[in-house]
PDB file of C-alpha atoms in Angstrom:
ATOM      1  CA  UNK A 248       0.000   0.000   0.000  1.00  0.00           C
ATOM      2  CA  UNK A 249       1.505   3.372  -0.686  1.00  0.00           C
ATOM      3  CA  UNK A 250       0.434   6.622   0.029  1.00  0.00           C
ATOM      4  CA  UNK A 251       0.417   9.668  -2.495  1.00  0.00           C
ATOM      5  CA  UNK A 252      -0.416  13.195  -2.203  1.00  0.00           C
ATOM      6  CA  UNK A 253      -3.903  14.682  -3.620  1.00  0.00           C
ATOM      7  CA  UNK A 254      -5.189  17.964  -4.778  1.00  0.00           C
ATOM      8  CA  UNK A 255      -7.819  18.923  -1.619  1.00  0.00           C
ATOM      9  CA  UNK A 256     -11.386  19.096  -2.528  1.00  0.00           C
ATOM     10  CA  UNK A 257     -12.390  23.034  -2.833  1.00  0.00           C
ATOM     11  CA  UNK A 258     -13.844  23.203   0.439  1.00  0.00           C
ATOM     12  CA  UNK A 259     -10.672  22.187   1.764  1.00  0.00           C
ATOM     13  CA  UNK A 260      -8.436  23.973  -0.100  1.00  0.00           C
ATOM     14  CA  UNK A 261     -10.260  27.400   0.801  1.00  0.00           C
ATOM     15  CA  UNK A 262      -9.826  26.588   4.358  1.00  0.00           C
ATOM     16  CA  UNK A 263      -6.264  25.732   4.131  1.00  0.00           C
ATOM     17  CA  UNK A 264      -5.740  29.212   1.974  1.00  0.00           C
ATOM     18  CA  UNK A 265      -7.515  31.148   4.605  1.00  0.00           C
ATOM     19  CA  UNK A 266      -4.922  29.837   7.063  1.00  0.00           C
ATOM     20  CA  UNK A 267      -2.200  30.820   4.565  1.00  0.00           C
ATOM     21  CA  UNK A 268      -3.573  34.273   3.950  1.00  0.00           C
ATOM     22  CA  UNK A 269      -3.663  34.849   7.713  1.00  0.00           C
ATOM     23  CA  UNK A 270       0.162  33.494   7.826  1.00  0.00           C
ATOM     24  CA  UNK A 271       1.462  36.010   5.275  1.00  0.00           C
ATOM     25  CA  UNK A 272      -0.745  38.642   6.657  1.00  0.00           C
ATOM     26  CA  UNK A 273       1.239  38.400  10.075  1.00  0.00           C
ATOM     27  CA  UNK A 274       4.819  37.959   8.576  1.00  0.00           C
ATOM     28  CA  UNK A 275       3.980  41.388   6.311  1.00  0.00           C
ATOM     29  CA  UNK A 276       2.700  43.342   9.683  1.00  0.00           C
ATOM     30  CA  UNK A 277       5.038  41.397  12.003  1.00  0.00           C
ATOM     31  CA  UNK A 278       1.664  40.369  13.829  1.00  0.00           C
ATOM     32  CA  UNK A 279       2.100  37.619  16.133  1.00  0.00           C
ATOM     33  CA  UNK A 280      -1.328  37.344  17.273  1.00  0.00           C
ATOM     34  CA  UNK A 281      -2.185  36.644  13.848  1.00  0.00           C
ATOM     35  CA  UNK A 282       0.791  33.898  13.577  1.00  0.00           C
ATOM     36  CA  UNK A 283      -0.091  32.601  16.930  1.00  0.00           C
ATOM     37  CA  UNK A 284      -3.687  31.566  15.078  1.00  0.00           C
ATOM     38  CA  UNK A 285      -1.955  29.595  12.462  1.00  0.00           C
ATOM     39  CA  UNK A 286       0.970  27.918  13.923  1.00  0.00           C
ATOM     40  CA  UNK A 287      -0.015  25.223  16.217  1.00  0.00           C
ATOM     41  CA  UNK A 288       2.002  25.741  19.509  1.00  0.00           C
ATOM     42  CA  UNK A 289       3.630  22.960  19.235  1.00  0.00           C
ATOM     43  CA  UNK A 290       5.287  23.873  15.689  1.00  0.00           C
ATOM     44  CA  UNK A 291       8.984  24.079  14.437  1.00  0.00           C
ATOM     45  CA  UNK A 292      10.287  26.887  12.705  1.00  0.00           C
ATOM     46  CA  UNK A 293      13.707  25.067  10.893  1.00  0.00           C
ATOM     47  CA  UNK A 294      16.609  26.534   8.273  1.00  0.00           C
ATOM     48  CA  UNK A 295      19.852  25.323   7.438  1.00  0.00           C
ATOM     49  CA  UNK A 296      20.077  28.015   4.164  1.00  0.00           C
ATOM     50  CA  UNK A 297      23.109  29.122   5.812  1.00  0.00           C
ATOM     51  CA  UNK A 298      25.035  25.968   5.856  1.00  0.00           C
ATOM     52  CA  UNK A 299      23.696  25.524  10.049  1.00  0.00           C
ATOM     53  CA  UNK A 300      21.002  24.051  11.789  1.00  0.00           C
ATOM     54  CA  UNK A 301      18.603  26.966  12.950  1.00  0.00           C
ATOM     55  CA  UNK A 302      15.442  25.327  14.762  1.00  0.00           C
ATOM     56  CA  UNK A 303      13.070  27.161  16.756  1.00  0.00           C
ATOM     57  CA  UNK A 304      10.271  26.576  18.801  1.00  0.00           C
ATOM     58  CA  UNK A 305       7.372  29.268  18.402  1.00  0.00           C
ATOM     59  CA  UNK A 306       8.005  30.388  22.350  1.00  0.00           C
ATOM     60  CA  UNK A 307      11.600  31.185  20.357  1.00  0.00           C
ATOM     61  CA  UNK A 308      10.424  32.581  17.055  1.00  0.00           C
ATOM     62  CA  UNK A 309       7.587  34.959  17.887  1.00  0.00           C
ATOM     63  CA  UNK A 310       9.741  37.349  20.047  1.00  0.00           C
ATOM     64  CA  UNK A 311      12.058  37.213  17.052  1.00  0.00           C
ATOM     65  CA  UNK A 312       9.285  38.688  14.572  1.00  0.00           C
ATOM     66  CA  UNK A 313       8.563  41.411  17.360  1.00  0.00           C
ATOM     67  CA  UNK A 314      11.558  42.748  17.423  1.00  0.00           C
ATOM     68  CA  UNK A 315      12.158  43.202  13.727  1.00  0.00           C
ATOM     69  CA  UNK A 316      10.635  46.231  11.532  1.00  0.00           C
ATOM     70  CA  UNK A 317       7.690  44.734   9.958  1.00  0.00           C
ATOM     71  CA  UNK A 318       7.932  44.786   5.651  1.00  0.00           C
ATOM     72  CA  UNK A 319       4.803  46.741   6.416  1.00  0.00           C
ATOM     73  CA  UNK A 320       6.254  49.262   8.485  1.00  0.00           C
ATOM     74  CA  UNK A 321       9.391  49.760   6.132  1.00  0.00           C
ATOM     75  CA  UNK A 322       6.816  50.548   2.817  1.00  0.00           C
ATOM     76  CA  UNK A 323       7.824  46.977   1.280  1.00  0.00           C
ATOM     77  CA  UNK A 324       5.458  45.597  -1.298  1.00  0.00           C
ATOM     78  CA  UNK A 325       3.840  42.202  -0.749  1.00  0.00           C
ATOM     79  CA  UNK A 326       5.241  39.629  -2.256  1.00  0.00           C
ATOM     80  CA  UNK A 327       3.811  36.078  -1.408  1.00  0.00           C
ATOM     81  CA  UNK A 328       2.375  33.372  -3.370  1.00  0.00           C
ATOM     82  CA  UNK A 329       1.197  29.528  -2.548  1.00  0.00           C
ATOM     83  CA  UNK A 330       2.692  27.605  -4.876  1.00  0.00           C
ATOM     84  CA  UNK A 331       0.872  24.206  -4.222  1.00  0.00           C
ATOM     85  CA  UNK A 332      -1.261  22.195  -1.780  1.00  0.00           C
ATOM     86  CA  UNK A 333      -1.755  18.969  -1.432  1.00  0.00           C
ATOM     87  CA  UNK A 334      -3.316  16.881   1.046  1.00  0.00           C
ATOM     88  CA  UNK A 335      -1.666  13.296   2.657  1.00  0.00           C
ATOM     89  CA  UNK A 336      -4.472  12.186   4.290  1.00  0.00           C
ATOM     90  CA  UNK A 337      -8.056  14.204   5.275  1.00  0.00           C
ATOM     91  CA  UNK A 338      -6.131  16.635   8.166  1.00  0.00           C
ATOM     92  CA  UNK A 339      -2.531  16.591   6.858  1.00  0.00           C
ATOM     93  CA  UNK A 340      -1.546  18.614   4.356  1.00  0.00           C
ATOM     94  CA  UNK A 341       1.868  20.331   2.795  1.00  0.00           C
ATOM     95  CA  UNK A 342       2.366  24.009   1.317  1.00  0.00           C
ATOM     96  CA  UNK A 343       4.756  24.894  -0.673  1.00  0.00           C
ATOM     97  CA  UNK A 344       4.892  29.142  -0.615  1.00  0.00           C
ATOM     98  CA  UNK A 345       6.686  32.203  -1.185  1.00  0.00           C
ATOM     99  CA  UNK A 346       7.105  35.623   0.262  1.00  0.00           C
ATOM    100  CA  UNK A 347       9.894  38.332   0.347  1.00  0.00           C
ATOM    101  CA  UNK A 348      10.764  39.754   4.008  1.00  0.00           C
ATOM    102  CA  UNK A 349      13.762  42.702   2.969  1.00  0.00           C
ATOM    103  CA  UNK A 350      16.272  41.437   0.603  1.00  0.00           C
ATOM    104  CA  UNK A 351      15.283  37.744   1.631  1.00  0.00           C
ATOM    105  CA  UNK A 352      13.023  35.553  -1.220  1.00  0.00           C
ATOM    106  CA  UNK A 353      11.907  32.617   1.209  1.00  0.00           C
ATOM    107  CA  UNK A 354      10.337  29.241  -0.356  1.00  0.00           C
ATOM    108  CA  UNK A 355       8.729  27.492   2.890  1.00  0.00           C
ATOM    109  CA  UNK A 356       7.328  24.106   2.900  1.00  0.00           C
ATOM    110  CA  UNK A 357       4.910  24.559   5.504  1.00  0.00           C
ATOM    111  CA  UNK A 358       3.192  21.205   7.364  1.00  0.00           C
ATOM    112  CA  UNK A 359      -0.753  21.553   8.376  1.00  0.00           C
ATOM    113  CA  UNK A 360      -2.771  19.539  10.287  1.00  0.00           C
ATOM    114  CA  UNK A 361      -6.270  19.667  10.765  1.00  0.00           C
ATOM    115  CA  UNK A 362      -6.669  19.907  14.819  1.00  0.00           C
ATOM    116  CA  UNK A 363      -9.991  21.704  17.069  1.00  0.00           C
ATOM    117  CA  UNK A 364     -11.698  22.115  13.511  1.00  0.00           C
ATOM    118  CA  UNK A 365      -9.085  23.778  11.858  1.00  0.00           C
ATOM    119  CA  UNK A 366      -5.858  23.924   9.931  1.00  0.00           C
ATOM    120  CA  UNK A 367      -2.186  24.818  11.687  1.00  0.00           C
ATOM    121  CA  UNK A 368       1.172  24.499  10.473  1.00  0.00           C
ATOM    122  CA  UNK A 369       2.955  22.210  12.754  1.00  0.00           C
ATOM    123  CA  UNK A 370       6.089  23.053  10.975  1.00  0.00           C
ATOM    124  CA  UNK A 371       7.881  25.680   8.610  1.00  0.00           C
ATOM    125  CA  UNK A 372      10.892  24.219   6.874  1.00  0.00           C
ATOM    126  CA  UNK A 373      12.390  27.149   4.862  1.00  0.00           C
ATOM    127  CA  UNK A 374      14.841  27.982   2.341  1.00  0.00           C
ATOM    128  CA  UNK A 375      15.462  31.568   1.025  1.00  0.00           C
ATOM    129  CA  UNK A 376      18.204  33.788  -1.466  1.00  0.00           C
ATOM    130  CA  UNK A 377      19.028  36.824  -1.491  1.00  0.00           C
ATOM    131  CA  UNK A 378      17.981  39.323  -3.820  1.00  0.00           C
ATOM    132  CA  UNK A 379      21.230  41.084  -5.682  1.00  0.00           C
ATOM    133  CA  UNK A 380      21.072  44.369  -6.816  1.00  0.00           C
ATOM    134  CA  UNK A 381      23.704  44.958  -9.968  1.00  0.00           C
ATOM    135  CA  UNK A 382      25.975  47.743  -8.942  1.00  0.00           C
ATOM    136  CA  UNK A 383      26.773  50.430 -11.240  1.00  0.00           C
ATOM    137  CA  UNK A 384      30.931  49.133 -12.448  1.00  0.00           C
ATOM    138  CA  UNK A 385      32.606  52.427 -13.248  1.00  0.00           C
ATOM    139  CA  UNK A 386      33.296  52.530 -17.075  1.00  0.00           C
ATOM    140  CA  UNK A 387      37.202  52.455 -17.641  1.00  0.00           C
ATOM    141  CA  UNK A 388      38.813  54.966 -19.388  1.00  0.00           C
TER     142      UNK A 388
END
């Protein structure tokens, strides 16, 4: 028997964007009461873009939001997308995003579940790049 990963019905699927909408909402105002409803307490917050392990728990990562500027705050334009969702079972699903926080482009592959009648991310495993502006080279002469 082996499992495979399914497109969510509609119903579904709006429900699991909502959650996703309220996720990027609080990363682009720095809100932590709004991240607070969408991660599940229990959630990890993981990187190793830099070449090291960074793993947080949200008691760890919400203090770390607070204390930046918010992209909000600095002007930024949103930039944050869901790239794909699909569904492992009937309250277990994967998101694959993106969103811009500075010069940062992050990919996260967030995992939901489906807990008290409603989808959480029980984990955000994240990649991101850094945007490179071209400097003007002074022409030789």
């Amino acid at each position: 028997m082996s499992a495979a990963l399914t497109e969510p019905d509609p119903v579904t699927r709006a429900e699991i964007e909502r959650t996703l909408a309220r996720y990027f909402d609080g990363l682009h105002h720095g809100d932590t009461g709004l991240l607070t409803q969408v991660f599940h307490p229990g959630a990890v917050y993981a990187t190793a873009t830099d070449g090291t392990l960074t793993r947080l728990t949200m008691d760890e990562y919400f203090p770390v939001v607070d204390a930046r500027p918010s992209p909000a705050s600095r002007g930024e334009q949103r930039h944050d997308s869901v790239v794909s969702v699909h569904l492992a079972g009937p309250v277990t699903a994967i998101a694959v995003v993106t969103c811009a926080i500075g010069p940062k482009h992050f990919t996260d592959l967030l995992s939901l579940i489906r807990v008290d009648h409603r989808w959480q991310i029980i984990s955000k495993v994240f990649h991101y790049d850094l945007e490179t502006t071209e400097e003007s080279t002074p022409c030789p002469t």
